[in-house]
Coordinates of C-alpha atoms in Angstrom, one line a residue:
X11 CA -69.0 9.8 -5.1
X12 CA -66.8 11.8 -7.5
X13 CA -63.5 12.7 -7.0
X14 CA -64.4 16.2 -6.9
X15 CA -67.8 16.3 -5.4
X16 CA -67.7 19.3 -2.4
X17 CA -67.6 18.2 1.2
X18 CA -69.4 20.5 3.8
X19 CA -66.3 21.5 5.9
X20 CA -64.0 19.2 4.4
X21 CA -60.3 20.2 3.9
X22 CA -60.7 22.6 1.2
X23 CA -64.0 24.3 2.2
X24 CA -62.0 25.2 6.1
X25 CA -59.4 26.0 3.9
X26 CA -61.0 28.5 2.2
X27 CA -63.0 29.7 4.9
X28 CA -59.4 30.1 6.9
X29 CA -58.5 32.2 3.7
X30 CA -61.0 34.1 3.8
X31 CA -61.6 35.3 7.2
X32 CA -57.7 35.5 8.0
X33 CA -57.4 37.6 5.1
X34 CA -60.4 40.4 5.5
X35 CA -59.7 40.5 9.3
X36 CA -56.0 40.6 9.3
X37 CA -56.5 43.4 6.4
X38 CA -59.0 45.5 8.3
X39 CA -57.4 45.6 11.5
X40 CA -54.2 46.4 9.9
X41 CA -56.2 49.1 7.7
X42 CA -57.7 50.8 10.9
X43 CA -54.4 51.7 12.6
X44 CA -53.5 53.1 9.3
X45 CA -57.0 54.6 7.9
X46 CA -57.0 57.8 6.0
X47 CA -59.9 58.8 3.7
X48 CA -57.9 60.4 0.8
X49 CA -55.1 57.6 1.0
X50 CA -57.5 54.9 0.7
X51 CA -60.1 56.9 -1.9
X52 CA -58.6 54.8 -4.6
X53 CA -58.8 51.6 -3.2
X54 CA -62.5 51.9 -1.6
X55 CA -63.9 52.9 -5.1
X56 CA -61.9 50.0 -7.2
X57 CA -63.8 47.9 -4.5
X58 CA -66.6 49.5 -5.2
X59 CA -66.5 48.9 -8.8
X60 CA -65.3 45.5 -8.3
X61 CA -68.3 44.7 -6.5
X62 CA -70.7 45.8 -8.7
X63 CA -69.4 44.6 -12.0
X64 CA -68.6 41.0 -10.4
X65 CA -72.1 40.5 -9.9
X66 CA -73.2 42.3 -13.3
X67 CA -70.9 40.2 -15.0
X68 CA -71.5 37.2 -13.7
X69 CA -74.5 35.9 -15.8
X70 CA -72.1 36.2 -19.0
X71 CA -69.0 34.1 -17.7
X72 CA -71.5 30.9 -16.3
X73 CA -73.5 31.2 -19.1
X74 CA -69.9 31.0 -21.4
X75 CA -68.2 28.5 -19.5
X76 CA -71.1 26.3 -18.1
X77 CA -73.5 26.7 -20.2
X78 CA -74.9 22.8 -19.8
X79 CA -76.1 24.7 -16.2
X80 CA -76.7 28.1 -17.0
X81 CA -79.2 30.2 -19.0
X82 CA -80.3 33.6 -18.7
X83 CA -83.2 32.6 -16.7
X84 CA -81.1 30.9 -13.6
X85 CA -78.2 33.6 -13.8
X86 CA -80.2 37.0 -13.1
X87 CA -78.2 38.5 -10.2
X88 CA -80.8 39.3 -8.3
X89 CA -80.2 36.9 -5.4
X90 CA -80.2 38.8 -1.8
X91 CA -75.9 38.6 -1.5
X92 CA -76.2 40.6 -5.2
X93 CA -78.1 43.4 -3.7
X94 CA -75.8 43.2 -0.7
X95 CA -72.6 43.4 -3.0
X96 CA -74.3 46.3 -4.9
X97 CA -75.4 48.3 -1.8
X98 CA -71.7 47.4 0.0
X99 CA -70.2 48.8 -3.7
X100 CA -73.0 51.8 -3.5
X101 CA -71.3 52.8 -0.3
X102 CA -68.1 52.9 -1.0
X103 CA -68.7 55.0 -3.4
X104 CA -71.1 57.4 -2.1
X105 CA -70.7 56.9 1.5
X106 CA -74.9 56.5 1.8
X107 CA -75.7 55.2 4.9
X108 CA -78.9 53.5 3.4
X109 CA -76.6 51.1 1.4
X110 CA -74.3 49.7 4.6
X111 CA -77.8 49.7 6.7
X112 CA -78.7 46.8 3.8
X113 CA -75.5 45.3 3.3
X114 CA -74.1 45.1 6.7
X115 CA -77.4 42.7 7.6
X116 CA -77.4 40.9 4.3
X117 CA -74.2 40.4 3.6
X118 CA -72.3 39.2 6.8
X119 CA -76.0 37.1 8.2
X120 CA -76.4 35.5 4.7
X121 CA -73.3 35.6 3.4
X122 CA -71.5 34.2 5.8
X123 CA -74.4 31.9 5.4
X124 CA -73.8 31.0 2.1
X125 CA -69.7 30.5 2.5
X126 CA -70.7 28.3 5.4
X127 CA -72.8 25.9 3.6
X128 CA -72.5 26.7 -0.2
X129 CA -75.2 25.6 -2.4
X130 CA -72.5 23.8 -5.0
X131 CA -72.0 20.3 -6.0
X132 CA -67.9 19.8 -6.9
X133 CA -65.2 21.5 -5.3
X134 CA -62.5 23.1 -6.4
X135 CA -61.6 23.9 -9.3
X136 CA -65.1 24.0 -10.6
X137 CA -66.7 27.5 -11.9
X138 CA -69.8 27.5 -9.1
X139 CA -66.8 26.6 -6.0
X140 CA -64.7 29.6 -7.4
X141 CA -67.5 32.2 -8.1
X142 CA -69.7 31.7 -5.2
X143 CA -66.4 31.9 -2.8
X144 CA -64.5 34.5 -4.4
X145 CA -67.9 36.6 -4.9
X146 CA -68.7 36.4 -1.3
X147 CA -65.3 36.4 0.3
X148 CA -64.8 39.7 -1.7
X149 CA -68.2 40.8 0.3
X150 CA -67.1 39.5 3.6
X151 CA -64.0 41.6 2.9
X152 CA -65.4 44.9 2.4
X153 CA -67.9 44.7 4.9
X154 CA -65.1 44.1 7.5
X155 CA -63.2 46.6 6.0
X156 CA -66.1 49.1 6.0
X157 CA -67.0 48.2 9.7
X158 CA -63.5 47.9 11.4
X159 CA -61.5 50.3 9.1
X160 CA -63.9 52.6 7.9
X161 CA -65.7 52.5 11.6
X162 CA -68.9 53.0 9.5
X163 CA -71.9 53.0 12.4
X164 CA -74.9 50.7 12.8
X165 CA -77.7 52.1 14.3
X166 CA -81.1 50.4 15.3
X167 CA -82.7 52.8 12.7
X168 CA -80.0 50.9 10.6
X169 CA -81.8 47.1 11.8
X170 CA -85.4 48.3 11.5
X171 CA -84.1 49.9 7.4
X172 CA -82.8 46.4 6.8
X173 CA -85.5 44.8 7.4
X174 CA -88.1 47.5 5.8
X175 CA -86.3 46.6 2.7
X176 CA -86.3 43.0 2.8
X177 CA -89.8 43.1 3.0
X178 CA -90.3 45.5 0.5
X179 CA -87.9 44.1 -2.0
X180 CA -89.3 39.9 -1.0
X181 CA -92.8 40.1 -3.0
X182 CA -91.0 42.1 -6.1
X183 CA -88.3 39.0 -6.0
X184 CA -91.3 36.6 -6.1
X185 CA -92.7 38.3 -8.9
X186 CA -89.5 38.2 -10.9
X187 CA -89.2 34.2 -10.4
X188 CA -92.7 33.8 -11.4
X189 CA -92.5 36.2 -14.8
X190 CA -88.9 35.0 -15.7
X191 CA -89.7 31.1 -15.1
X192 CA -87.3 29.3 -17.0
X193 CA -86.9 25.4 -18.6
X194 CA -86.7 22.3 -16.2
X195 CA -83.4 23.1 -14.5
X196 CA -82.8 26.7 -15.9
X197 CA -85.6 28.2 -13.6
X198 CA -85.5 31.1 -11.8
X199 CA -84.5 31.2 -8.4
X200 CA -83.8 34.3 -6.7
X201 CA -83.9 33.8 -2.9
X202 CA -84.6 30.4 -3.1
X203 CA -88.2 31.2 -3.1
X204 CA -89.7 28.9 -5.8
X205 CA -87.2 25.9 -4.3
X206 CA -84.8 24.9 -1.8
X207 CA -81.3 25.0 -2.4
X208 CA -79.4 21.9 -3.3
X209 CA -76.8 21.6 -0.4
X210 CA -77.6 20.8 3.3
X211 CA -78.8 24.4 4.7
X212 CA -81.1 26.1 7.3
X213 CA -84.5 25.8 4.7
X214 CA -83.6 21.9 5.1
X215 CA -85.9 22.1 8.4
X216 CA -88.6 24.2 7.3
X217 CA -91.6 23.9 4.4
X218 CA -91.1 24.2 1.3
X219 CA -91.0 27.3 -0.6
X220 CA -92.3 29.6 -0.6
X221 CA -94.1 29.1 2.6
X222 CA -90.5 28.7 4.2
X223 CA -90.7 32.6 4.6
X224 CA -93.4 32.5 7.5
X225 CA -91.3 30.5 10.0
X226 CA -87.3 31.6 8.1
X227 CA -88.3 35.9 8.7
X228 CA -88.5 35.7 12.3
X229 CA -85.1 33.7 12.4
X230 CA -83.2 36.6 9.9
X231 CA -84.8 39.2 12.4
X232 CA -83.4 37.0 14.8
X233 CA -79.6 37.2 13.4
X234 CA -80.1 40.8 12.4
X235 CA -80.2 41.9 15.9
X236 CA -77.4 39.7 17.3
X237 CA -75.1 41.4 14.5
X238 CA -76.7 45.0 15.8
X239 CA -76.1 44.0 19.4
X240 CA -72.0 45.0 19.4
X241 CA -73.2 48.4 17.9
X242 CA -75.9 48.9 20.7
X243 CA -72.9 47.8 23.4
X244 CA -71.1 50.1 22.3
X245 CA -73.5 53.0 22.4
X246 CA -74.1 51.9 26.3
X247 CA -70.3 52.2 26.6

């Protein structure tokens, strides 16, 4: 074992994970006592932008500072927490409902996912530990923000839209991993539907991919609805 090798839930990854969810609920509750839409105009869009160009961006920095494990065709920011960082940055700057309806699903079901058991090899301070936890703790942020701040509403027209686009968007994915394809170890991944990720995760206990999609849909349907569930609670109330 190296001396840096990441542990799943070892000191530094509960660390983190304290960090971040301490931070973007402490934040957004203090934010919603205080919310005003012109005060915090500024602030929502620099999100916003800070979203986007993360993810845009991305690709250049690995490919700079890693480049013994990144090429063009493994860094296409495509993966489904890049569309949910685009549609949560979309929102926040146009207020579209359509965006949140996608990013609220995506982004806190696998997100969280991803922060829970990240698909990196060292810990900190290697460049996949702090891009993969800044990049999603920046998402888990504005997402709570959005929801407990903003008060931005979830619907079940909102959960049916969030799934309409994942399975619109899934077979367009697949067809960019196929065209893109890529050298031993610099192919092209997005969604983890040509292989399984490298850390211990969910896709551990079912086929291999793609065929993981058949029994791994029914389970995201599964999450989507338990993160609608406080939204339809609340409509009862």
């Amino acid at each position: 074992m190296t001396t840096n090798e990441f542990i799943l839930f070892g000191s530094t990854h509960i660390l983190t994970l304290f960090l971040i969810f301490s931070i973007s609920i402490g934040f957004s509750i203090y934010a919603r006592g205080i919310y005003d839409e012109v005060k915090f105009s500024v602030f929502e869009k620099s999100l916003g932008y800070l979203l986007i160009l993360n993810e845009l961006l991305k690709p250049f920095y690995l490919n700079y500072f890693s480049p013994e494990d990144y090429n063009w065709t493994n860094t296409i920011p495509l993966h489904a927490c890049h569309f949910s960082s685009y549609a949560t940055g979309l929102f926040l700057l146009t207020r579209n409902q359509k965006f949140f309806d996608f990013a609220y699903f995506w982004g806190l079901g696998g997100g969280t996912m991803a922060l829970f058991t990240p698909d990196i090899e060292f810990t900190f301070p290697d460049i996949d530990f702090i891009t993969l936890f800044s990049g999603h703790g920046i998402l888990f942020f504005a997402l709570l923000f959005i929801a407990v701040a903003i008060k931005q509403n979830i619907t079940f027209d909102s959960y049916k839209n969030a799934i309409k686009f994942s399975l619109y968007i899934l077979p367009v994915v697949y067809l960019i991993n196929v065209i893109v394809g890529g050298e031993p170890g610099f192919e092209a991944n997005l969604w983890y539907l040509m292989k399984a990720p490298a850390g211990d995760s969910l896709m551990n206990f079912f086929p291999n991919p793609p065929l993981h999609v058949i029994p791994l849909f029914p389970i995201v349907m599964f999450v989507f609805y338990i993160l609608y569930l406080p939204y339809k609670l609340k409509e009862k109330t």
